GROMACS .gro file of C-alpha atoms in nm:
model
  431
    1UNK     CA    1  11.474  14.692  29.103
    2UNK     CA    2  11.245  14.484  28.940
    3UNK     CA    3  10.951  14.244  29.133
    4UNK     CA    4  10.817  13.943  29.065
    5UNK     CA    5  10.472  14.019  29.011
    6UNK     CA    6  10.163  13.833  29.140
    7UNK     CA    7   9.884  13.733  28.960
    8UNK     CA    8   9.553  13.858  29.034
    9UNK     CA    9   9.356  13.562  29.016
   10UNK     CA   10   9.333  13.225  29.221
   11UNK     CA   11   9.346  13.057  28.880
   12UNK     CA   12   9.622  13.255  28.690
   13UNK     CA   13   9.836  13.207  29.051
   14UNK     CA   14   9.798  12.828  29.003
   15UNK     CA   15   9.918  12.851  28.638
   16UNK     CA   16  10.201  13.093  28.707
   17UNK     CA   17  10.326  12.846  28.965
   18UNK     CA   18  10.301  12.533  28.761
   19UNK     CA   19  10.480  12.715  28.470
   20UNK     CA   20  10.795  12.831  28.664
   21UNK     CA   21  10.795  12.507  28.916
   22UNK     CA   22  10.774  12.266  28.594
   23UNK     CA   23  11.030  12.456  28.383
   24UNK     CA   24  11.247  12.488  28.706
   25UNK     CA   25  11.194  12.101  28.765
   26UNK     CA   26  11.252  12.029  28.400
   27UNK     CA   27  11.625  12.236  28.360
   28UNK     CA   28  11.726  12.115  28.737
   29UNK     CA   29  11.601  11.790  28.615
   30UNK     CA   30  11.795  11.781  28.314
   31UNK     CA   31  12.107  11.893  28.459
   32UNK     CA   32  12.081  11.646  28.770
   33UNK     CA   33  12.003  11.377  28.464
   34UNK     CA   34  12.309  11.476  28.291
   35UNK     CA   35  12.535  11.488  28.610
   36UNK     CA   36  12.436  11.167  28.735
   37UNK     CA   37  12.532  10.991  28.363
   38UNK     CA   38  12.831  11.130  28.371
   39UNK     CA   39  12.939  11.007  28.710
   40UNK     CA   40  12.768  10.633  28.657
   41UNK     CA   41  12.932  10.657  28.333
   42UNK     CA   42  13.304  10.723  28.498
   43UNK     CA   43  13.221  10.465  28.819
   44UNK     CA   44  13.115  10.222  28.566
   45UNK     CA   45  13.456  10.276  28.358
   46UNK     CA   46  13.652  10.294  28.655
   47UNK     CA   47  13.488   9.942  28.817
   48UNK     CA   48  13.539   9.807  28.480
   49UNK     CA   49  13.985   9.900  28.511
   50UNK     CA   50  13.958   9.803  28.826
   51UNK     CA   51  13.859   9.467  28.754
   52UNK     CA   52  14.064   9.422  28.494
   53UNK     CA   53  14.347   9.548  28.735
   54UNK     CA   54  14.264   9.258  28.918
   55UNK     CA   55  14.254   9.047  28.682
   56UNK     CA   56  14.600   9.087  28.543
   57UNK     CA   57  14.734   9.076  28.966
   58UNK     CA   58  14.611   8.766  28.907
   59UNK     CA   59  14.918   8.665  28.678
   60UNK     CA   60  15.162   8.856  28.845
   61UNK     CA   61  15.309   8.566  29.106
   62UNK     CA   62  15.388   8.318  28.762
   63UNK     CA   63  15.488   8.624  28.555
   64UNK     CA   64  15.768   8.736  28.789
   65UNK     CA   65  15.867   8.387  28.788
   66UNK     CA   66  15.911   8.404  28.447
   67UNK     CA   67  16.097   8.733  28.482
   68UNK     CA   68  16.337   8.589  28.682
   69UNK     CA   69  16.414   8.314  28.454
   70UNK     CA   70  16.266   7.991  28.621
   71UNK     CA   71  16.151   7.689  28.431
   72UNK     CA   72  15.975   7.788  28.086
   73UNK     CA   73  15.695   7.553  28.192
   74UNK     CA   74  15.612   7.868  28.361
   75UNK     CA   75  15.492   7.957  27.982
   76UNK     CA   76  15.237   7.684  27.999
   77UNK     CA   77  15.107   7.763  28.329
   78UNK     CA   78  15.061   8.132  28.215
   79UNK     CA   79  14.887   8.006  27.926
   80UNK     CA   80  14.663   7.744  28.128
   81UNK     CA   81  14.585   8.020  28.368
   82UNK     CA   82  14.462   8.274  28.130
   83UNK     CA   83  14.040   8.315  28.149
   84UNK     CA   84  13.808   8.404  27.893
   85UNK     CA   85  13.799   8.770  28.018
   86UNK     CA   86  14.208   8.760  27.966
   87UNK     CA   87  14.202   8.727  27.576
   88UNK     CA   88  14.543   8.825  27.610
   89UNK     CA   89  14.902   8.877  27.765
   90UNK     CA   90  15.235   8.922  27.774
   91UNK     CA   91  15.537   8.919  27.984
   92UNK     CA   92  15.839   9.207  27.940
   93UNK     CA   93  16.172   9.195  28.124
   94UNK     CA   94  16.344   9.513  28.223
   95UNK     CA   95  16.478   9.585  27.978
   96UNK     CA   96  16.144   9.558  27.763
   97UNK     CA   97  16.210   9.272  27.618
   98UNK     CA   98  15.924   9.065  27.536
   99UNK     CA   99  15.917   8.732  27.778
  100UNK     CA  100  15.616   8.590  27.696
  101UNK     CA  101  15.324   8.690  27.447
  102UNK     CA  102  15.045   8.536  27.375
  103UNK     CA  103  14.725   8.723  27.133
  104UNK     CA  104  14.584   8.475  27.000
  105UNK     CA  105  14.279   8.547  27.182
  106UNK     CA  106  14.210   8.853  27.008
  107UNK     CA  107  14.071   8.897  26.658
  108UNK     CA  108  14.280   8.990  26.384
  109UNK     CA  109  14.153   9.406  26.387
  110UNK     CA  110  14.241   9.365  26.719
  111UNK     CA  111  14.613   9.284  26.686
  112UNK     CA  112  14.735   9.635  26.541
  113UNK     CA  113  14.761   9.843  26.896
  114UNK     CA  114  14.916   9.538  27.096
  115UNK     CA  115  15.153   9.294  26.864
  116UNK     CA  116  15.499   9.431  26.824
  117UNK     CA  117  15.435   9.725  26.998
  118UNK     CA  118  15.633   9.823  27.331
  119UNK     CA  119  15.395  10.029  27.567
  120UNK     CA  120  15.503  10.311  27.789
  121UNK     CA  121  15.698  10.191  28.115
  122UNK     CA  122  15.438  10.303  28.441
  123UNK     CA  123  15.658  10.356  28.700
  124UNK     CA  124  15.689  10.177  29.038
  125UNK     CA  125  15.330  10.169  29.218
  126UNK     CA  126  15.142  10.288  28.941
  127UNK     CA  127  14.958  10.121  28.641
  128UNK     CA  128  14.875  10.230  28.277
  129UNK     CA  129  14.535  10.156  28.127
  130UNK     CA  130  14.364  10.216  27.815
  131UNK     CA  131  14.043  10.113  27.650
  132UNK     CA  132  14.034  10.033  27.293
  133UNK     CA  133  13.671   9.956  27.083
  134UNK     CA  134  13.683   9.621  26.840
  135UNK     CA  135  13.371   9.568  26.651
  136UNK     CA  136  13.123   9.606  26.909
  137UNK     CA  137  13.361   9.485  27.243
  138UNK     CA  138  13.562   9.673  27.447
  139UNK     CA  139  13.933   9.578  27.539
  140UNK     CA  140  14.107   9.681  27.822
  141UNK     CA  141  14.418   9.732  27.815
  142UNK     CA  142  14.639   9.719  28.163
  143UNK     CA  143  15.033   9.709  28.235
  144UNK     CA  144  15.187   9.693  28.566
  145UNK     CA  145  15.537   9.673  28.736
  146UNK     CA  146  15.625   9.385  28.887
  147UNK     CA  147  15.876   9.413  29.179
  148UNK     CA  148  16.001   9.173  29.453
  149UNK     CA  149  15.969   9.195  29.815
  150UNK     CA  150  16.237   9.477  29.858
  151UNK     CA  151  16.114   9.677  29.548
  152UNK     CA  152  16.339   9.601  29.272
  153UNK     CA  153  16.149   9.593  28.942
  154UNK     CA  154  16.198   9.313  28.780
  155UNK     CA  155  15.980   9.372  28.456
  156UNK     CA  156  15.609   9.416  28.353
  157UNK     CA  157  15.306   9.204  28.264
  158UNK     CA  158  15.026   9.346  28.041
  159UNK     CA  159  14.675   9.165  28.028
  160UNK     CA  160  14.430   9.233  27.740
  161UNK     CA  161  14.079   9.147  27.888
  162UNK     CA  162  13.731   9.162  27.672
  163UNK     CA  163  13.410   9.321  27.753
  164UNK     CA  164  13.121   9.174  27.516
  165UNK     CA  165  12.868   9.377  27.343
  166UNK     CA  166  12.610   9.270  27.568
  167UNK     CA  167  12.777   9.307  27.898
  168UNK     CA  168  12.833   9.683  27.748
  169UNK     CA  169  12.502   9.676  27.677
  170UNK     CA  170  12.413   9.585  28.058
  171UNK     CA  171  12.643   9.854  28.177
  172UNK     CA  172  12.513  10.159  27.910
  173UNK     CA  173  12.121  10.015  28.008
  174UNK     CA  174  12.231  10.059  28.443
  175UNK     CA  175  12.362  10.406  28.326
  176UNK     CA  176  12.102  10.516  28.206
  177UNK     CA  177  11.836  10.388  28.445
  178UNK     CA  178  12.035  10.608  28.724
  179UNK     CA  179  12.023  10.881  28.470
  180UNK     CA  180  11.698  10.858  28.412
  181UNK     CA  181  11.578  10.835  28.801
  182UNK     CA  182  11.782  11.155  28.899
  183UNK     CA  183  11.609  11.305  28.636
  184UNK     CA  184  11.263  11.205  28.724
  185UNK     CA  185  11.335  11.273  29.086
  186UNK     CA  186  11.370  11.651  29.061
  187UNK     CA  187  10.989  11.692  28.871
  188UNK     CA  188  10.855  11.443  29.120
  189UNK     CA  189  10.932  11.634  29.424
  190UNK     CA  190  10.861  11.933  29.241
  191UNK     CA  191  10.491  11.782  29.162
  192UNK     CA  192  10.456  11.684  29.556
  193UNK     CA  193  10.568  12.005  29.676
  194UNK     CA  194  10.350  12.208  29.428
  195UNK     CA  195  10.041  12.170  29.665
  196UNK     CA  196  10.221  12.311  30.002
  197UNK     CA  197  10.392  12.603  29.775
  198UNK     CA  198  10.078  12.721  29.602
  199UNK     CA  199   9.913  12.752  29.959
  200UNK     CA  200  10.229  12.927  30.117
  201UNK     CA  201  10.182  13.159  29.863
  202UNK     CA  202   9.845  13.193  29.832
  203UNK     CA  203   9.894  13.272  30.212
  204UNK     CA  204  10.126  13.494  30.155
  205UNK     CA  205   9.960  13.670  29.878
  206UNK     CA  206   9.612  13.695  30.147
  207UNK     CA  207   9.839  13.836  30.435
  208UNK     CA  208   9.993  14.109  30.211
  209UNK     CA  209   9.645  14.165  30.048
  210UNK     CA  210   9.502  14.220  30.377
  211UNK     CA  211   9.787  14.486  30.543
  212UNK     CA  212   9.756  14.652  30.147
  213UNK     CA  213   9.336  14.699  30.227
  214UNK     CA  214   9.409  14.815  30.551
  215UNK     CA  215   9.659  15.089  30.471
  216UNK     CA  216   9.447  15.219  30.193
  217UNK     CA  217   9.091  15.199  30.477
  218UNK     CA  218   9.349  15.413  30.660
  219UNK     CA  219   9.410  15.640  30.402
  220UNK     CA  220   9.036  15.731  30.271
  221UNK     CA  221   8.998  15.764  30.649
  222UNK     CA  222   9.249  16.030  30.686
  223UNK     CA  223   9.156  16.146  30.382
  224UNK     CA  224   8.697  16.241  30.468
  225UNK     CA  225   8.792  16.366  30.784
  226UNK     CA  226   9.044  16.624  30.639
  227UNK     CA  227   8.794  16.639  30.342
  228UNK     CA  228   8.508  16.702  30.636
  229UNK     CA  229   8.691  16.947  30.862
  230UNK     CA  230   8.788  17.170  30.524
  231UNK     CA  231   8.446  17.164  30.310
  232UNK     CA  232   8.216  16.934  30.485
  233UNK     CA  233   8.225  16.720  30.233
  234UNK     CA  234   8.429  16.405  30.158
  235UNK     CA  235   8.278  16.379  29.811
  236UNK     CA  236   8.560  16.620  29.668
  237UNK     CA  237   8.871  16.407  29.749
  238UNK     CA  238   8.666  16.153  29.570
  239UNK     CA  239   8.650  16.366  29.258
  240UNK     CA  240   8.973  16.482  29.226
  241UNK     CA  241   9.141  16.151  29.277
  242UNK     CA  242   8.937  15.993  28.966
  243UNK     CA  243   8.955  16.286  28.766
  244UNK     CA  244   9.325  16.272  28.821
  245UNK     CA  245   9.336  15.881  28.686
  246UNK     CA  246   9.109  15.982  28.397
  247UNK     CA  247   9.353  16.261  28.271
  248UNK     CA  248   9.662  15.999  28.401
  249UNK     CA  249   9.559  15.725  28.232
  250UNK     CA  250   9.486  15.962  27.889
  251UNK     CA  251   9.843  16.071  27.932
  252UNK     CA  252   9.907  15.682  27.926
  253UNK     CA  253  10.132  15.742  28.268
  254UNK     CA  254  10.325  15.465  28.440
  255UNK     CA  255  10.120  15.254  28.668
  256UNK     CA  256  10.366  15.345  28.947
  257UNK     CA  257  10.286  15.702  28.863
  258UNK     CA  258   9.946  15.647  28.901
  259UNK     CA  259   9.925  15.454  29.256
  260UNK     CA  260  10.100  15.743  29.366
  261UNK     CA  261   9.903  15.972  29.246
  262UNK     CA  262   9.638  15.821  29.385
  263UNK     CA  263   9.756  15.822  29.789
  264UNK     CA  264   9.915  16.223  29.678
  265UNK     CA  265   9.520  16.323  29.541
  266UNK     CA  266   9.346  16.186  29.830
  267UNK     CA  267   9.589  16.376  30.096
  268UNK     CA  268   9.629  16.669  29.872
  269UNK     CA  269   9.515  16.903  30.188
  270UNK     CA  270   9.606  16.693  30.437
  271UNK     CA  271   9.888  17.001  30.581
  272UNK     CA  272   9.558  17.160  30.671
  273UNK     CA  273   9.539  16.972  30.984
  274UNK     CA  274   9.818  17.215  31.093
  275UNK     CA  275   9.618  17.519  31.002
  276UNK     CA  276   9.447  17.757  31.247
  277UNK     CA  277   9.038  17.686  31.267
  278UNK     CA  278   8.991  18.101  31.237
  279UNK     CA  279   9.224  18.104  30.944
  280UNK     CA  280   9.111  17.776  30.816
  281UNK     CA  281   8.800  17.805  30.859
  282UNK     CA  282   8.745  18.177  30.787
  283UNK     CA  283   8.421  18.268  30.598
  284UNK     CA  284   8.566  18.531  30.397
  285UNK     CA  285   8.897  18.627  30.199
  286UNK     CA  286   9.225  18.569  30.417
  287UNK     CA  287   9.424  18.907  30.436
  288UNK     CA  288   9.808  18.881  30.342
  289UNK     CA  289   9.949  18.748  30.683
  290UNK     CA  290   9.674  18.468  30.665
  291UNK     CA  291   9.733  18.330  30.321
  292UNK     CA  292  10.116  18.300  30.403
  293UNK     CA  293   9.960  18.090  30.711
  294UNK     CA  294   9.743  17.885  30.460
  295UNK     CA  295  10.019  17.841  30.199
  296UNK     CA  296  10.197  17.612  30.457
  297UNK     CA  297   9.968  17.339  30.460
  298UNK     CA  298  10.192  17.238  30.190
  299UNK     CA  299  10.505  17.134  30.349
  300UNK     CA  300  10.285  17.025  30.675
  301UNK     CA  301  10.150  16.809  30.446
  302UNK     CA  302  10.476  16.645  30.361
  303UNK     CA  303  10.564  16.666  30.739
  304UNK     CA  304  10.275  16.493  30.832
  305UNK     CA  305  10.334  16.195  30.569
  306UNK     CA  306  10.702  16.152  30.637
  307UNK     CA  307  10.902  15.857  30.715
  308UNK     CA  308  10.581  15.634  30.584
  309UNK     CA  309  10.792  15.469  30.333
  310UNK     CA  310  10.445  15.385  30.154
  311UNK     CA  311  10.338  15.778  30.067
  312UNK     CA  312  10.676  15.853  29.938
  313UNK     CA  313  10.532  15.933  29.587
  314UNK     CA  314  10.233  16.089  29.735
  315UNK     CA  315  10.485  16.353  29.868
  316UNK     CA  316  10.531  16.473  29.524
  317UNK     CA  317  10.126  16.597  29.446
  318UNK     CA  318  10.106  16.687  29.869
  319UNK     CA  319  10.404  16.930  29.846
  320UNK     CA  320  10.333  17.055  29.445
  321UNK     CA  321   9.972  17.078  29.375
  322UNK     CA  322  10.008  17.449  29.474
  323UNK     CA  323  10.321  17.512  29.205
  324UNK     CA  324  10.237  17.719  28.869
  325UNK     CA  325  10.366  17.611  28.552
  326UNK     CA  326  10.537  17.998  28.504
  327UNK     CA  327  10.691  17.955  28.831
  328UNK     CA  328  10.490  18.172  29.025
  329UNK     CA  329  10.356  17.913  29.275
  330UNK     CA  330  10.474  17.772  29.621
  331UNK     CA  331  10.628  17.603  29.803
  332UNK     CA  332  10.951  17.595  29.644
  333UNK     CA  333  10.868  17.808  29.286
  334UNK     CA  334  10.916  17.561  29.060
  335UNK     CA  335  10.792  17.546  28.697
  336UNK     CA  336  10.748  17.371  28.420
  337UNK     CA  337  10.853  16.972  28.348
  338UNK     CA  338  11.066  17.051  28.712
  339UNK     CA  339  10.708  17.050  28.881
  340UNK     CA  340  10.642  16.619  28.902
  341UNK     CA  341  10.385  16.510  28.614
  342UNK     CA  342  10.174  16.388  28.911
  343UNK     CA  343  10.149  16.747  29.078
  344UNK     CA  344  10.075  16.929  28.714
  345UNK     CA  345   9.788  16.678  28.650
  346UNK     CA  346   9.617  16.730  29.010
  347UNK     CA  347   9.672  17.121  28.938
  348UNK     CA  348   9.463  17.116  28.691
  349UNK     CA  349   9.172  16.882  28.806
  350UNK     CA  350   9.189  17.053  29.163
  351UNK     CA  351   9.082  17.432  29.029
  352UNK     CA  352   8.844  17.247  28.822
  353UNK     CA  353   8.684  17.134  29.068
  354UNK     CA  354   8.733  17.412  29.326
  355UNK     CA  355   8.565  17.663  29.012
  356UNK     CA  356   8.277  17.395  28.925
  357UNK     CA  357   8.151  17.290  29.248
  358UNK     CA  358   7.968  17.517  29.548
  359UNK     CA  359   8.198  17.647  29.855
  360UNK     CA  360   8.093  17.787  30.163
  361UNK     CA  361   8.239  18.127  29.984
  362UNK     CA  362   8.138  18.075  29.653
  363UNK     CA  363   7.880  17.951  29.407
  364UNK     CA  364   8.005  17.666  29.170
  365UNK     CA  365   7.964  17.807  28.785
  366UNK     CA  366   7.945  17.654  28.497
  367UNK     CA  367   8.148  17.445  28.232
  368UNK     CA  368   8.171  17.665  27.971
  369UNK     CA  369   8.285  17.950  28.211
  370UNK     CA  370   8.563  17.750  28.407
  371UNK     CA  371   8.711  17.601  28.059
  372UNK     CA  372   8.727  17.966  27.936
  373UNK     CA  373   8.939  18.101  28.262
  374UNK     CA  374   9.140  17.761  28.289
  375UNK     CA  375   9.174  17.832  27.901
  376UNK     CA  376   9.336  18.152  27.972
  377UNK     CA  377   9.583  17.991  28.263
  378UNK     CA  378   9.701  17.718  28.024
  379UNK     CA  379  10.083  17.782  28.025
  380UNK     CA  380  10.072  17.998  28.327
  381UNK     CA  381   9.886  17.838  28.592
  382UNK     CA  382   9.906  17.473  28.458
  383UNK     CA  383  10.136  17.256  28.143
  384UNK     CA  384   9.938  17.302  27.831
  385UNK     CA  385   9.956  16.939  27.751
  386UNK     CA  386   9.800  16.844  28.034
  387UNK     CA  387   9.562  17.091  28.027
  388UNK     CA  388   9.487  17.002  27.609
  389UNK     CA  389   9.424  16.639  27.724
  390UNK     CA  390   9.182  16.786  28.007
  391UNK     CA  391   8.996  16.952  27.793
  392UNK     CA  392   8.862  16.660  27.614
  393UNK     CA  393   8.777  16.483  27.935
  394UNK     CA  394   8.629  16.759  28.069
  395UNK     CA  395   8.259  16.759  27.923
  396UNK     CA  396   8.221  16.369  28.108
  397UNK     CA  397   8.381  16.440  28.445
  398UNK     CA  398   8.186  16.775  28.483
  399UNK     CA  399   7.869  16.534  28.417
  400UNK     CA  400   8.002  16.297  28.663
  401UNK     CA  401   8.039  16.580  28.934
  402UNK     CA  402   7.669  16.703  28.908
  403UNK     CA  403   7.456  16.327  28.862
  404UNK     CA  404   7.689  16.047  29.065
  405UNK     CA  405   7.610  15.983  29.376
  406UNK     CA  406   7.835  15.915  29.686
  407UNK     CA  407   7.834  15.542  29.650
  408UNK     CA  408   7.882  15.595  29.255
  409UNK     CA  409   8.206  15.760  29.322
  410UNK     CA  410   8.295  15.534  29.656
  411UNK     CA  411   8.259  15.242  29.391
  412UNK     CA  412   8.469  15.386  29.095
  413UNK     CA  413   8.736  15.439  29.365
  414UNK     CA  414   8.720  15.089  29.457
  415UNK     CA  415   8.758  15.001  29.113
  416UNK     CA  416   9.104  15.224  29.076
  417UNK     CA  417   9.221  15.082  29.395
  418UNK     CA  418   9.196  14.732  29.218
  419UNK     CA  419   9.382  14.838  28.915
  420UNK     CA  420   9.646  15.017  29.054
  421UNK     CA  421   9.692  14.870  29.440
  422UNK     CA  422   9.767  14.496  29.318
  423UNK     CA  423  10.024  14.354  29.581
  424UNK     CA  424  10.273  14.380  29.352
  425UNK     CA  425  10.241  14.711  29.163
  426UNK     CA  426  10.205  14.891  29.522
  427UNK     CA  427  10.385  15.173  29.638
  428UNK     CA  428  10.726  15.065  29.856
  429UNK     CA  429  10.648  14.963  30.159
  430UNK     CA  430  10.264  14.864  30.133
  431UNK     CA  431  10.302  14.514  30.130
   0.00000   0.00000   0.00000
C-alpha cells in the first residue's frame, strides 16, 4: 500500500501543504460554487411560478363567475383587474371552450404558443406551468382548475405574466453572488485553517521523528554491545553496514531494500547473544560439535528480533548472511536469487571484512590477497553480480577501513540514517 510521503524540509512541508489544501479548496470550491447555482437557480425559478401562481389565484373568484355564466360585465372586470405582470389571460369552460381571452398584452412573437392553442387539462389540485423566452423577457405561463366549494370543476383560467430583462437580470446577478460566496467560502476556510494544519502536522511529523531517532539509538545500541562482546570492537558493524549501502546503492536497490538492510547489517550477529562465552569466545578453531553451536546464532538472531514489526526486513540479512550462493550454507540451504538480495550483498561485504581486518585469531591481509580468494568464491560462496559490482568498490572501502576514524564512520552512518530513515520511507512499524 502506498504512503503519503513527508517532506523533509520545514519549507518543502509548507509548500506541499499549500499545494494540496489550495487545489483541494479550489475543486471543493468549484463544486460547492456549482451546487449552490444550481439550487439558487431552481429556488429562484420556482419563487418566480409561484408568484405567478398567485397571481393568476388572483383571477380565479371573477373567472369562475364567468364559467358559470353570470353577467358578461364579468369580461370587463377581468379585463380591469388584469396588472402589468398579467400581460395576459384567458378563461376555458369544461369543455375547453374558450370563455374569455384577452393577449393583447403580449407582443406579436409572443402570440404563436398561446392564441388558438388549447393547453393540456391539469387535473383537479394540480397546476401546469411553463416558461417561454420573448426577446429578452421571460413569460410564464400558468393554468389551473377552477372548482366550486364541493369540487366540481367548472373550467380553467390561464394567466400569461412577464418578467423584464432587467428583473432577470436582478435574479441571474443574486444567483450568482450566492454562487460566487459558496465558492469563495471553501478557499477561505481553507486559508484560515492552513496555519493550525501545518502545525498539527509539523507536530506530528516531530513526534514520529522523535520515536524514529529513538528506535534507531536503540538499535546501534544493541548493535556495539553485540559488536563489543564478539570482537571488542563496534567499529565493524559500522563497516559492514556502509559497505553494504555502497554496493546497494551501485546495484541501484529499492530504498525499502536498503533501510532494511541497514537494521539486518547492524544486527547481523546479534543470535550471538545466545551463544556460549567458551564457544563464543574461544581463542582457537571450534571443533565440529561447537560450530553446529555457533551456526545457530542465525535463527537466535531472528528469535531475538521477532514480533518487532519494525526489523521485519532485517530478518532477511539476520537469518541469510550465512547462506552460499551453491547452496552449501545454513540455516535453511538456500542458493542463488532464493537467498534475499539483501543477505547476498552483506555476504559478500561481511568476509571482506572478516579477511581484511585483524581478529583476535587472525591477522587482517591484504587487498590484493582477499580479492583473489573472494575471486575464486564468486559463484560459490557469493552471486557473481554482486560480487562484479564489489569489486569496483572495493579499492575505496578497503581505504576507508584502514584511515577513517570512529567518528568518520559514526558520521557517514548518520548520513545513511538520513537518507534512508525519513518518516515516511521507514520500515513498518517505526513511525
Amino acid at each position: 500500500m502506498n504512503r503519503f510521503s513527508l517532506p523533509d524540509t520545514p519549507r518543502r512541508l509548507r509548500l506541499a501543504l499549500a499545494l494540496r489544501l489550495g487545489i483541494g479548496a479550489a475543486v471543493v470550491g468549484i463544486l460547492a460554487g456549482g451546487v449552490a447555482y444550481w439550487l439558487a437557480s431552481y429556488e429562484a425559478e420556482l419563487r418566480v411560478k409561484e408568484l405567478a401562481i398567485a397571481g393568476v389565484r388572483h383571477f380565479e373568484s371573477p373567472a369562475m363567475q364567468l364559467a358559470e355564466g353570470q353577467d358578461a360585465s364579468d369580461h370587463q372586470e377581468l379585463a380591469r383587474l388584469l396588472r402589468e405582470e398579467l400581460v395576459g389571460m384567458r378563461v376555458f369552460g369544461v369543455d375547453g371552450r374558450v370563455l374569455f381571452e384577452t393577449l393583447g398584452g403580449l407582443p406579436e412573437a409572443a402570440l404563436a404558443p398561446f392564441s388558438g392553442i388549447v393547453p393540456t387539462w391539469p387535473k383537479q389540485g394540480e397546476n401546469h406551468t411553463r416558461s417561454v423566452r420573448v426577446g429578452a423577457d421571460e413569460l410564464i405561463q400558468v393554468l389551473l382548475p377552477m372548482t366550486t366549494e364541493n369540487g366540481h370543476l367548472i373550467g380553467y383560467v390561464e394567466g400569461i405574466s412577464r418578467i423584464s430583462e432587467k428583473e432577470i437580470e436582478a435574479r441571474r446577478r443574486s444567483i450568482r453572488h450566492v454562487a460566487l460566496a459558496a465558492s469563495l467560502s471553501v478557499p477561505t476556510a481553507a486559508l484560515l485553517l492552513y496555519p493550525l494544519m501545518l502545525a498539527m502536522l509539523r507536530r506530528s511529523n516531530f513526534l514520529s521523528r522523535q520515536l524514529l531517532d529513538a528506535n534507531l539509538s536503540l538499535i546501534r545500541s544493541l548493535g556495539n554491545a553485540i559488536a563489543k562482546r564478539d570482537a571488542d570492537t563496534d567499529a565493524h558493524n559500522y563497516r559492514v553496514t556502509l559497505f553494504s549501502v555502497a554496493v546497494a546503492e551501485a546495484l541501484k536497490v529499492p530504498t525499502e531494500t536498503i533501510s532494511s538492510l541497514v537494521l539486518g547489517a547492524f544486527l547481523h550477529d546479534v543470535g550471538k547473544i545466545g551463544i556460549p562465552d567458551r564457544i563464543l569466545l574461544k581463542p582457537g578453531r571450534l571443533d565440529r560439535d561447537e560450530f553446529k553451536v555457533m551456526q545457530t546464532h542465525a535463527v537466535l538472531g531472528v528469535e531475538i528480533v521477532a514480533g518487532n514489526p519494525w526489523l521485519t526486513g532485517a530478518e532477511q540479512t539476520i537469518r541469510h548472511h550465512h547462506e552460499r550462493f551453491d547452496g552449501s550454507g545454513y540455516p535453511d540451504g538456500l542458493s542463488g536469487t532464493g537467498i534475499p538480495l539483501a543477505a547476498r550483498i552483506f555476504a559478500v561485504v561481511d568476509v571482506f571484512d572478516a579477511l581484511t581486518s585483524v581478529r583476535p585469531y587472525k591477522e587482517a591481509i591484504s587487498l590484493e590477497e582477499t580479492l583473489s580468494v573472494m575471486e575464486q568464491e564468486s559463484g560459490t560462496h557469493f552471486d557473481p553480480e554482486v560480487f562484479a559490482t564489489f569489486f569496483e568498490l572495493a579499492p575505496g572501502l578497503y581505504a576507508k577501513s584502514r584511515t577513517w576514524e570512529s567518528n568518520q564512520w559514526a558520521a557517514e552512518l548518520n548520513s545513511v540514517v538520513k537518507r534512508y530513515f525519513k518518516t515516511e520511507t521507514a520500515p513498518e512499524g517505526a513511525a
